PDB file of C-alpha atoms in Angstrom:
ATOM      1  CA  MET A  50     101.042  87.248  98.082  1.00  0.00           C
ATOM      2  CA  CYS A  51      99.572  88.012  94.845  1.00  0.00           C
ATOM      3  CA  PHE A  52      98.887  91.673  96.451  1.00  0.00           C
ATOM      4  CA  VAL A  53     102.382  91.714  97.532  1.00  0.00           C
ATOM      5  CA  VAL A  54     103.852  91.158  94.074  1.00  0.00           C
ATOM      6  CA  GLY A  55     101.534  93.737  92.669  1.00  0.00           C
ATOM      7  CA  CYS A  56     102.696  96.258  95.158  1.00  0.00           C
ATOM      8  CA  LEU A  57     106.372  95.947  94.731  1.00  0.00           C
ATOM      9  CA  LEU A  58     105.803  95.792  90.914  1.00  0.00           C
ATOM     10  CA  THR A  59     103.791  99.263  90.992  1.00  0.00           C
ATOM     11  CA  SER A  60     106.553 100.810  93.635  1.00  0.00           C
ATOM     12  CA  LEU A  61     109.156  99.611  91.175  1.00  0.00           C
ATOM     13  CA  VAL A  62     107.815 101.400  88.176  1.00  0.00           C
ATOM     14  CA  CYS A  63     107.169 104.348  90.292  1.00  0.00           C
ATOM     15  CA  PHE A  64     110.852 104.313  91.515  1.00  0.00           C
ATOM     16  CA  VAL A  65     112.364 103.557  88.089  1.00  0.00           C
ATOM     17  CA  ARG A  66     110.316 106.308  86.424  1.00  0.00           C
ATOM     18  CA  SER A  67     110.669 109.307  89.140  1.00  0.00           C
ATOM     19  CA  SER A  68     114.332 108.092  89.025  1.00  0.00           C
ATOM     20  CA  MET A  69     114.525 108.541  85.337  1.00  0.00           C
ATOM     21  CA  ASN A  70     112.780 112.275  85.579  1.00  0.00           C
ATOM     22  CA  TYR A  71     115.199 113.262  88.655  1.00  0.00           C
ATOM     23  CA  TYR A  72     118.278 112.156  86.616  1.00  0.00           C
ATOM     24  CA  VAL A  73     116.820 114.620  83.347  1.00  0.00           C
ATOM     25  CA  LEU A  74     115.321 117.444  85.526  1.00  0.00           C
ATOM     26  CA  GLY A  75     117.704 117.459  88.581  1.00  0.00           C
ATOM     27  CA  ARG A  76     114.417 117.884  90.906  1.00  0.00           C
ATOM     28  CA  VAL A  77     114.734 115.877  94.023  1.00  0.00           C
ATOM     29  CA  SER A  78     111.009 116.448  94.487  1.00  0.00           C
ATOM     30  CA  TRP A  79     110.585 113.700  91.508  1.00  0.00           C
ATOM     31  CA  VAL A  80     111.697 110.985  93.656  1.00  0.00           C
ATOM     32  CA  SER A  81     109.354 111.445  96.572  1.00  0.00           C
ATOM     33  CA  TYR A  82     105.871 111.934  97.970  1.00  0.00           C
ATOM     34  CA  THR A  83     102.983 112.903  95.131  1.00  0.00           C
ATOM     35  CA  TRP A  84     105.263 112.839  92.095  1.00  0.00           C
ATOM     36  CA  LEU A  85     106.575 109.540  93.150  1.00  0.00           C
ATOM     37  CA  SER A  86     103.253 108.017  93.427  1.00  0.00           C
ATOM     38  CA  SER A  87     101.929 109.650  90.546  1.00  0.00           C
ATOM     39  CA  GLN A  88     103.864 107.803  88.099  1.00  0.00           C
ATOM     40  CA  MET A  89     101.136 104.910  88.347  1.00  0.00           C
ATOM     41  CA  GLY A  90      98.171 107.379  89.558  1.00  0.00           C
ATOM     42  CA  PHE A  91      98.146 106.849  93.062  1.00  0.00           C
ATOM     43  CA  LEU A  92      98.174 109.368  96.007  1.00  0.00           C
ATOM     44  CA  PRO A  93     101.023 108.901  98.393  1.00  0.00           C
ATOM     45  CA  ALA A  94      98.820 108.030 101.512  1.00  0.00           C
ATOM     46  CA  TYR A  95      97.195 105.067  99.749  1.00  0.00           C
ATOM     47  CA  LEU A  96     100.290 103.602  98.186  1.00  0.00           C
ATOM     48  CA  SER A  97     102.412 104.035 101.496  1.00  0.00           C
ATOM     49  CA  MET A  98      99.437 102.338 103.083  1.00  0.00           C
ATOM     50  CA  TYR A  99      99.345  99.411 100.806  1.00  0.00           C
ATOM     51  CA  MET A 100     103.011  98.914 101.301  1.00  0.00           C
ATOM     52  CA  CYS A 101     102.800  98.992 105.007  1.00  0.00           C
ATOM     53  CA  LEU A 102     100.497  95.799 104.828  1.00  0.00           C
ATOM     54  CA  THR A 103     103.202  94.226 102.227  1.00  0.00           C
ATOM     55  CA  VAL A 104     105.815  94.454 104.945  1.00  0.00           C
ATOM     56  CA  PHE A 105     103.643  92.873 107.415  1.00  0.00           C
ATOM     57  CA  ILE A 106     102.590  89.948 104.835  1.00  0.00           C
ATOM     58  CA  VAL A 107     105.978  89.272 104.025  1.00  0.00           C
ATOM     59  CA  LEU A 108     107.158  89.424 107.527  1.00  0.00           C
ATOM     60  CA  ASN A 109     104.673  87.027 108.511  1.00  0.00           C
ATOM     61  CA  ASP A 110     105.583  84.841 105.131  1.00  0.00           C
ATOM     62  CA  LEU A 111     109.264  84.675 106.343  1.00  0.00           C
ATOM     63  CA  LYS A 112     108.578  83.864 110.016  1.00  0.00           C
ATOM     64  CA  GLU A 113     106.347  80.865 109.326  1.00  0.00           C
ATOM     65  CA  LYS A 114     108.763  79.654 106.667  1.00  0.00           C
ATOM     66  CA  TRP A 115     112.209  80.610 107.750  1.00  0.00           C
ATOM     67  CA  GLU A 116     113.029  77.457 108.951  1.00  0.00           C
ATOM     68  CA  SER A 117     112.096  75.211 105.517  1.00  0.00           C
ATOM     69  CA  GLY A 118     112.176  77.970 103.414  1.00  0.00           C
ATOM     70  CA  GLN A 119     114.862  78.267 100.479  1.00  0.00           C
ATOM     71  CA  THR A 120     117.596  80.744 100.638  1.00  0.00           C
ATOM     72  CA  TRP A 121     116.399  82.394  97.452  1.00  0.00           C
ATOM     73  CA  ARG A 122     113.210  83.081  99.165  1.00  0.00           C
ATOM     74  CA  LYS A 123     114.526  84.541 102.225  1.00  0.00           C
ATOM     75  CA  LEU A 124     116.674  86.859 100.254  1.00  0.00           C
ATOM     76  CA  GLY A 125     113.960  87.985  98.177  1.00  0.00           C
ATOM     77  CA  GLY A 126     112.054  88.600 101.395  1.00  0.00           C
ATOM     78  CA  LEU A 127     114.680  90.744 102.820  1.00  0.00           C
ATOM     79  CA  PHE A 128     115.132  92.562  99.704  1.00  0.00           C
ATOM     80  CA  ALA A 129     111.414  93.423  99.576  1.00  0.00           C
ATOM     81  CA  LEU A 130     111.320  94.394 103.135  1.00  0.00           C
ATOM     82  CA  LEU A 131     114.105  96.928 102.624  1.00  0.00           C
ATOM     83  CA  PHE A 132     112.645  98.249  99.146  1.00  0.00           C
ATOM     84  CA  ALA A 133     109.206  98.684 100.699  1.00  0.00           C
ATOM     85  CA  GLY A 134     110.501 100.633 103.798  1.00  0.00           C
ATOM     86  CA  TYR A 135     112.354 102.820 101.553  1.00  0.00           C
ATOM     87  CA  MET A 136     109.124 103.501  99.520  1.00  0.00           C
ATOM     88  CA  ILE A 137     107.223 104.227 102.544  1.00  0.00           C
ATOM     89  CA  VAL A 138     109.541 106.791 103.899  1.00  0.00           C
ATOM     90  CA  MET A 139     109.672 108.166 100.521  1.00  0.00           C
ATOM     91  CA  LEU A 140     106.003 108.571 100.039  1.00  0.00           C
ATOM     92  CA  GLY A 141     105.794 110.144 103.334  1.00  0.00           C
ATOM     93  CA  ALA A 142     102.177 110.204 104.130  1.00  0.00           C
ATOM     94  CA  ARG A 143     103.013 111.386 107.815  1.00  0.00           C
ATOM     95  CA  LEU A 144     100.367 109.388 110.030  1.00  0.00           C
ATOM     96  CA  VAL A 145     100.576 106.414 107.702  1.00  0.00           C
ATOM     97  CA  SER A 146     104.618 106.371 108.264  1.00  0.00           C
ATOM     98  CA  VAL A 147     104.236 106.959 112.143  1.00  0.00           C
ATOM     99  CA  THR A 148     101.662 104.321 112.399  1.00  0.00           C
ATOM    100  CA  PHE A 149     103.646 101.667 110.509  1.00  0.00           C
ATOM    101  CA  PHE A 150     106.928 102.444 112.758  1.00  0.00           C
ATOM    102  CA  MET A 151     104.976 102.189 115.667  1.00  0.00           C
ATOM    103  CA  LEU A 152     103.282  98.928 114.683  1.00  0.00           C
ATOM    104  CA  LEU A 153     106.532  97.572 113.579  1.00  0.00           C
ATOM    105  CA  VAL A 154     108.517  98.478 116.734  1.00  0.00           C
ATOM    106  CA  GLY A 155     105.456  97.090 119.022  1.00  0.00           C
ATOM    107  CA  VAL A 156     105.465  93.631 116.980  1.00  0.00           C
ATOM    108  CA  PHE A 157     109.201  93.434 117.515  1.00  0.00           C
ATOM    109  CA  LEU A 158     109.192  94.061 121.183  1.00  0.00           C
ATOM    110  CA  VAL A 159     106.169  91.698 121.842  1.00  0.00           C
ATOM    111  CA  TRP A 160     108.118  89.058 119.966  1.00  0.00           C
ATOM    112  CA  MET A 161     111.362  89.836 122.308  1.00  0.00           C
ATOM    113  CA  TYR A 162     109.163  90.053 125.205  1.00  0.00           C
ATOM    114  CA  GLN A 163     107.908  86.494 124.538  1.00  0.00           C
ATOM    115  CA  ARG A 164     111.521  85.394 124.069  1.00  0.00           C
ATOM    116  CA  ARG A 165     112.318  87.024 127.642  1.00  0.00           C
ATOM    117  CA  MET A 166     114.502  89.584 126.226  1.00  0.00           C
ATOM    118  CA  LEU A 167     112.757  92.883 126.171  1.00  0.00           C
ATOM    119  CA  LEU A 168     115.734  94.875 127.447  1.00  0.00           C
ATOM    120  CA  LYS A 169     117.818  93.718 124.441  1.00  0.00           C
ATOM    121  CA  GLY A 170     114.897  94.344 122.057  1.00  0.00           C
ATOM    122  CA  LEU A 171     114.755  98.017 123.463  1.00  0.00           C
ATOM    123  CA  PHE A 172     118.111  98.699 122.852  1.00  0.00           C
ATOM    124  CA  ALA A 173     117.986  97.248 119.452  1.00  0.00           C
ATOM    125  CA  VAL A 174     115.154  99.581 118.642  1.00  0.00           C
ATOM    126  CA  ILE A 175     117.338 102.454 119.876  1.00  0.00           C
ATOM    127  CA  ILE A 176     120.248 101.418 117.876  1.00  0.00           C
ATOM    128  CA  PHE A 177     117.956 101.012 114.696  1.00  0.00           C
ATOM    129  CA  ALA A 178     116.656 104.380 115.039  1.00  0.00           C
ATOM    130  CA  LEU A 179     119.777 106.061 115.438  1.00  0.00           C
ATOM    131  CA  GLY A 180     121.367 103.974 112.532  1.00  0.00           C
ATOM    132  CA  LEU A 181     118.318 105.048 110.435  1.00  0.00           C
ATOM    133  CA  TRP A 182     118.491 108.508 111.196  1.00  0.00           C
ATOM    134  CA  LYS A 183     121.958 108.619 110.253  1.00  0.00           C
ATOM    135  CA  LEU A 184     121.631 106.653 107.153  1.00  0.00           C
ATOM    136  CA  MET A 185     118.886 108.752 105.866  1.00  0.00           C
ATOM    137  CA  SER A 186     120.931 112.382 106.793  1.00  0.00           C
ATOM    138  CA  SER A 187     123.885 110.839 104.851  1.00  0.00           C
ATOM    139  CA  PHE A 188     121.722 110.819 101.337  1.00  0.00           C
ATOM    140  CA  PHE A 189     120.606 114.051  99.923  1.00  0.00           C
ATOM    141  CA  VAL A 190     117.424 112.838  98.622  1.00  0.00           C
ATOM    142  CA  THR A 191     116.290 110.993 101.856  1.00  0.00           C
ATOM    143  CA  ARG A 192     117.749 114.005 103.836  1.00  0.00           C
ATOM    144  CA  THR A 193     115.724 116.279 101.632  1.00  0.00           C
ATOM    145  CA  ARG A 194     112.368 113.992 102.185  1.00  0.00           C
ATOM    146  CA  MET A 195     112.842 114.148 106.158  1.00  0.00           C
ATOM    147  CA  ASN A 196     113.198 117.553 106.413  1.00  0.00           C
ATOM    148  CA  LYS A 197     109.760 118.181 104.546  1.00  0.00           C
ATOM    149  CA  ILE A 198     108.199 115.828 106.521  1.00  0.00           C
ATOM    150  CA  ILE A 199     109.394 117.136 110.038  1.00  0.00           C
ATOM    151  CA  GLY A 200     110.497 120.770 109.078  1.00  0.00           C
ATOM    152  CA  LYS A 201     108.739 123.889 109.656  1.00  0.00           C
ATOM    153  CA  GLN A 202     106.058 124.901 107.346  1.00  0.00           C
ATOM    154  CA  LEU A 203     106.684 127.917 105.092  1.00  0.00           C
ATOM    155  CA  ASN A 204     102.920 129.172 105.420  1.00  0.00           C
ATOM    156  CA  ASP A 205     101.577 130.057 108.831  1.00  0.00           C
ATOM    157  CA  TYR A 206      98.022 129.086 109.236  1.00  0.00           C
ATOM    158  CA  ASP A 207      96.189 130.734 111.989  1.00  0.00           C
ATOM    159  CA  HIS A 208      92.990 129.092 113.231  1.00  0.00           C
ATOM    160  CA  ASN A 209      91.249 128.783 116.746  1.00  0.00           C
ATOM    161  CA  PHE A 210      91.498 124.955 116.872  1.00  0.00           C
ATOM    162  CA  PHE A 211      92.535 123.796 120.342  1.00  0.00           C
ATOM    163  CA  ILE A 212      95.330 121.755 118.854  1.00  0.00           C
ATOM    164  CA  ASN A 213      98.032 124.538 117.860  1.00  0.00           C
ATOM    165  CA  ILE A 214      99.231 122.884 114.816  1.00  0.00           C
ATOM    166  CA  ASN A 215     100.942 124.609 111.417  1.00  0.00           C
ATOM    167  CA  ASP A 216      98.706 123.136 109.219  1.00  0.00           C
ATOM    168  CA  PRO A 217      96.028 123.564 107.141  1.00  0.00           C
ATOM    169  CA  ARG A 218      94.062 120.905 108.737  1.00  0.00           C
ATOM    170  CA  GLY A 219      93.899 123.101 111.837  1.00  0.00           C
ATOM    171  CA  GLN A 220      91.567 125.335 109.817  1.00  0.00           C
ATOM    172  CA  ILE A 221      89.560 122.392 108.380  1.00  0.00           C
ATOM    173  CA  TRP A 222      88.890 120.968 111.856  1.00  0.00           C
ATOM    174  CA  GLU A 223      87.801 124.324 113.287  1.00  0.00           C
ATOM    175  CA  SER A 224      85.450 124.389 110.477  1.00  0.00           C
ATOM    176  CA  CYS A 225      83.902 121.226 110.933  1.00  0.00           C
ATOM    177  CA  LEU A 226      83.669 121.693 114.737  1.00  0.00           C
ATOM    178  CA  ALA A 227      81.668 124.948 113.902  1.00  0.00           C
ATOM    179  CA  VAL A 228      79.383 122.943 111.245  1.00  0.00           C
ATOM    180  CA  MET A 229      78.786 120.273 113.857  1.00  0.00           C
ATOM    181  CA  GLU A 230      76.893 123.094 116.191  1.00  0.00           C
ATOM    182  CA  ARG A 231      74.022 123.271 113.537  1.00  0.00           C
ATOM    183  CA  MET A 232      73.968 119.575 112.394  1.00  0.00           C
ATOM    184  CA  PRO A 233      71.028 117.601 112.027  1.00  0.00           C
ATOM    185  CA  PHE A 234      70.717 114.408 114.054  1.00  0.00           C
ATOM    186  CA  TRP A 235      71.381 112.271 110.575  1.00  0.00           C
ATOM    187  CA  GLY A 236      73.935 114.414 109.210  1.00  0.00           C
ATOM    188  CA  TYR A 237      74.205 116.506 106.083  1.00  0.00           C
ATOM    189  CA  GLY A 238      74.097 113.829 103.535  1.00  0.00           C
ATOM    190  CA  ILE A 239      76.413 111.457 101.657  1.00  0.00           C
ATOM    191  CA  GLY A 240      76.520 113.944  98.387  1.00  0.00           C
ATOM    192  CA  ASP A 241      78.444 116.824  98.259  1.00  0.00           C
ATOM    193  CA  GLU A 242      76.506 118.573 101.173  1.00  0.00           C
ATOM    194  CA  VAL A 243      79.631 118.219 103.631  1.00  0.00           C
ATOM    195  CA  GLU A 244      81.911 119.996 101.388  1.00  0.00           C
ATOM    196  CA  LEU A 245      79.370 122.690 100.517  1.00  0.00           C
ATOM    197  CA  VAL A 246      78.828 123.376 104.352  1.00  0.00           C
ATOM    198  CA  LEU A 247      82.363 123.399 105.043  1.00  0.00           C
ATOM    199  CA  LEU A 248      83.049 125.753 102.031  1.00  0.00           C
ATOM    200  CA  GLN A 249      80.509 128.162 103.427  1.00  0.00           C
ATOM    201  CA  MET A 250      81.787 128.042 106.954  1.00  0.00           C
ATOM    202  CA  GLN A 251      85.615 128.311 105.577  1.00  0.00           C
ATOM    203  CA  ALA A 252      84.369 131.439 103.695  1.00  0.00           C
ATOM    204  CA  SER A 253      82.830 133.050 106.774  1.00  0.00           C
ATOM    205  CA  LYS A 254      86.232 132.723 108.521  1.00  0.00           C
ATOM    206  CA  ASN A 255      88.313 134.321 105.566  1.00  0.00           C
ATOM    207  CA  TYR A 256      90.088 130.772 104.824  1.00  0.00           C
ATOM    208  CA  HIS A 257      90.416 131.624 101.071  1.00  0.00           C
ATOM    209  CA  HIS A 258      93.086 129.342 100.415  1.00  0.00           C
ATOM    210  CA  LEU A 259      90.811 126.438 101.390  1.00  0.00           C
ATOM    211  CA  LEU A 260      87.848 127.775  98.929  1.00  0.00           C
ATOM    212  CA  THR A 261      89.975 126.622  95.814  1.00  0.00           C
ATOM    213  CA  ALA A 262      91.057 123.249  97.371  1.00  0.00           C
ATOM    214  CA  ASN A 263      87.470 122.078  97.802  1.00  0.00           C
ATOM    215  CA  THR A 264      88.628 119.884 100.644  1.00  0.00           C
ATOM    216  CA  ASP A 265      86.715 117.226 102.885  1.00  0.00           C
ATOM    217  CA  ALA A 266      86.632 116.831 106.532  1.00  0.00           C
ATOM    218  CA  HIS A 267      90.364 115.301 106.430  1.00  0.00           C
ATOM    219  CA  SER A 268      89.380 112.578 109.148  1.00  0.00           C
ATOM    220  CA  GLN A 269      87.061 109.605 108.185  1.00  0.00           C
ATOM    221  CA  TYR A 270      85.347 109.872 111.605  1.00  0.00           C
ATOM    222  CA  ILE A 271      84.632 113.553 111.100  1.00  0.00           C
ATOM    223  CA  GLN A 272      83.413 113.043 107.533  1.00  0.00           C
ATOM    224  CA  THR A 273      81.039 110.319 108.291  1.00  0.00           C
ATOM    225  CA  PHE A 274      79.775 112.086 111.304  1.00  0.00           C
ATOM    226  CA  LEU A 275      78.848 115.054 109.394  1.00  0.00           C
ATOM    227  CA  SER A 276      77.564 113.090 106.528  1.00  0.00           C
ATOM    228  CA  LEU A 277      75.484 110.378 108.266  1.00  0.00           C
ATOM    229  CA  GLY A 278      75.179 111.781 111.756  1.00  0.00           C
ATOM    230  CA  TYR A 279      75.681 109.865 114.971  1.00  0.00           C
ATOM    231  CA  ILE A 280      74.303 106.627 113.470  1.00  0.00           C
ATOM    232  CA  GLY A 281      76.590 106.554 110.855  1.00  0.00           C
ATOM    233  CA  LEU A 282      79.605 107.271 113.350  1.00  0.00           C
ATOM    234  CA  VAL A 283      78.506 104.465 115.410  1.00  0.00           C
ATOM    235  CA  CYS A 284      78.252 102.191 112.757  1.00  0.00           C
ATOM    236  CA  LEU A 285      81.822 102.966 111.443  1.00  0.00           C
ATOM    237  CA  VAL A 286      83.310 102.459 115.019  1.00  0.00           C
ATOM    238  CA  MET A 287      81.578  99.050 115.304  1.00  0.00           C
ATOM    239  CA  MET A 288      82.383  98.078 111.695  1.00  0.00           C
ATOM    240  CA  LEU A 289      86.208  98.822 113.053  1.00  0.00           C
ATOM    241  CA  VAL A 290      86.315  97.863 116.812  1.00  0.00           C
ATOM    242  CA  ILE A 291      84.501  94.212 116.386  1.00  0.00           C
ATOM    243  CA  PRO A 292      86.823  92.578 113.717  1.00  0.00           C
ATOM    244  CA  LEU A 293      89.633  94.176 115.738  1.00  0.00           C
ATOM    245  CA  TYR A 294      88.516  92.645 119.244  1.00  0.00           C
ATOM    246  CA  LEU A 295      87.203  89.144 117.382  1.00  0.00           C
ATOM    247  CA  SER A 296      90.603  89.078 115.351  1.00  0.00           C
ATOM    248  CA  TRP A 297      92.722  89.926 118.734  1.00  0.00           C
ATOM    249  CA  LYS A 298      90.759  87.300 120.529  1.00  0.00           C
ATOM    250  CA  LYS A 299      91.708  84.660 118.040  1.00  0.00           C
ATOM    251  CA  ARG A 300      95.054  85.665 117.486  1.00  0.00           C
ATOM    252  CA  SER A 301      94.800  86.614 113.962  1.00  0.00           C
ATOM    253  CA  TYR A 302      97.576  89.360 114.299  1.00  0.00           C
ATOM    254  CA  LEU A 303      97.732  89.748 110.858  1.00  0.00           C
ATOM    255  CA  HIS A 304      93.996  91.089 110.737  1.00  0.00           C
ATOM    256  CA  VAL A 305      94.966  93.226 113.808  1.00  0.00           C
ATOM    257  CA  LEU A 306      97.673  94.813 112.113  1.00  0.00           C
ATOM    258  CA  PHE A 307      95.602  95.764 108.858  1.00  0.00           C
ATOM    259  CA  LEU A 308      92.755  97.289 110.840  1.00  0.00           C
ATOM    260  CA  LEU A 309      95.194  99.384 112.942  1.00  0.00           C
ATOM    261  CA  LEU A 310      96.790 100.605 109.554  1.00  0.00           C
ATOM    262  CA  ILE A 311      93.256 101.711 108.579  1.00  0.00           C
ATOM    263  CA  MET A 312      91.889 103.012 112.043  1.00  0.00           C
ATOM    264  CA  ILE A 313      94.714 105.215 112.934  1.00  0.00           C
ATOM    265  CA  PRO A 314      95.680 107.169 109.712  1.00  0.00           C
ATOM    266  CA  MET A 315      91.508 107.902 109.118  1.00  0.00           C
ATOM    267  CA  LEU A 316      92.032 110.200 112.116  1.00  0.00           C
ATOM    268  CA  THR A 317      93.782 112.662 109.668  1.00  0.00           C
ATOM    269  CA  GLU A 318      92.857 110.967 106.257  1.00  0.00           C
ATOM    270  CA  CYS A 319      89.297 110.325 104.494  1.00  0.00           C
ATOM    271  CA  MET A 320      90.341 106.638 103.864  1.00  0.00           C
ATOM    272  CA  LEU A 321      86.831 105.578 102.722  1.00  0.00           C
ATOM    273  CA  GLU A 322      86.096 108.471 100.772  1.00  0.00           C
ATOM    274  CA  THR A 323      87.580 107.069  97.425  1.00  0.00           C
ATOM    275  CA  PRO A 324      87.660 103.604  95.614  1.00  0.00           C
ATOM    276  CA  ARG A 325      91.479 103.236  96.451  1.00  0.00           C
ATOM    277  CA  GLY A 326      90.716 102.997 100.242  1.00  0.00           C
ATOM    278  CA  LEU A 327      86.951 101.865 100.582  1.00  0.00           C
ATOM    279  CA  PHE A 328      88.054  98.537  98.062  1.00  0.00           C
ATOM    280  CA  TYR A 329      90.972  98.080  99.944  1.00  0.00           C
ATOM    281  CA  PHE A 330      89.220  98.121 103.350  1.00  0.00           C
ATOM    282  CA  ALA A 331      86.115  95.985 101.880  1.00  0.00           C
ATOM    283  CA  PHE A 332      87.961  93.141  99.986  1.00  0.00           C
ATOM    284  CA  PHE A 333      90.883  92.606 103.065  1.00  0.00           C
ATOM    285  CA  ASN A 334      88.623  92.943 105.758  1.00  0.00           C
ATOM    286  CA  SER A 335      86.225  90.360 104.204  1.00  0.00           C
ATOM    287  CA  LEU A 336      89.292  88.191 103.268  1.00  0.00           C
ATOM    288  CA  PHE A 337      90.600  88.068 107.036  1.00  0.00           C
ATOM    289  CA  CYS A 338      87.111  87.888 108.389  1.00  0.00           C
ATOM    290  CA  THR A 339      86.269  84.828 106.007  1.00  0.00           C
ATOM    291  CA  SER A 340      89.520  83.246 107.437  1.00  0.00           C
ATOM    292  CA  LEU A 341      88.577  84.069 110.809  1.00  0.00           C
ATOM    293  CA  PHE A 342      85.389  82.267 111.033  1.00  0.00           C
ATOM    294  CA  ALA A 343      86.424  79.435 108.679  1.00  0.00           C
ATOM    295  CA  HIS A 344      85.608  76.238 110.301  1.00  0.00           C
ATOM    296  CA  ARG A 345      88.867  74.095 110.671  1.00  0.00           C
ATOM    297  CA  THR A 346      88.758  70.456 110.556  1.00  0.00           C
TER     298      THR A 346
END
C-alpha cells in the first residue's frame, strides 16, 4: 500500500503541475504522455505501468475487505481507481494501456464466470466500452489524446519488416533481424555494442532519423537476445515463465497480473534496460515470490 500511495501522490503532482501549465500556455500536450509524466522525471511507459499495478492492488484490497471495510475506505479506493485509470489513459503508452484493459476485462469476466453470470459480464463490458468511448470523446483533452494514440502517423516510415506498421519500430526491428544474421552465439555484449551495431545497420539502410535517436531494439526479448545470445534469451524467458506458472498454480493472481503487465509490454519496450524498470521488476517479483514460498502456519 506504500507503493500505491506513492504512485497516487506522484501522479497527483504530475496532474496538478501539467494542468497549471495547460492553463497558462493553453497547450493540450501538457496534460498527456511525456509532458505529463516528465513533471516528476518519469517516462510515460513506466509511470503508466506502475499505475496499472496500483489499480490491481487496490482492486484486490477492496475485494478482500469490502464486507468489513469502512465507508471512507471504499470511497477512497473507488476514487483511486478512477484517478489511476485516467492517468493510464492520458499517459498513453500504447501496449501498456492495451495490456491493462485486456487484463482488467479478463479478470472481470473470470469473476463473472465464477458467479455463473458470464453473459451479463460480456454485456457489461460492451456497455462499459461504449460508455468510456463516449465519455472520452466528449472532452477535448481526452479526445485529443485518443486521436494521437489510434490516429494516423503524420510521417510515413518505409521498411521491409514483415508487419506493415507505420511506426519507426518497423525500421528498428528490420535492422535487428538484419544484425541477427551475423550475431555470435553469445551475443554482441551488454554495453553499447548492440546500439552501435544497430546504428551501422540503420545507416546502411538510410534510416537517417534513427541515427540521431540512438535507439535500442524496442523489445526486451530482442535486446536480450542481441546482447547475451541464445543463453541470455532462454534465461530471461525462464525468469518470467517459471514464476508465472508457479503463481498461477498457487492462485497468487496478483503476482500473475504483475508478470503479465511486464511480459506483454516487453514485446515493444526494453523495460529492463533502465533502473525504473529493472528495480521495479526485481523488487516486486522478489516480494511476490517470497510470499509465494512462505510457510504458512
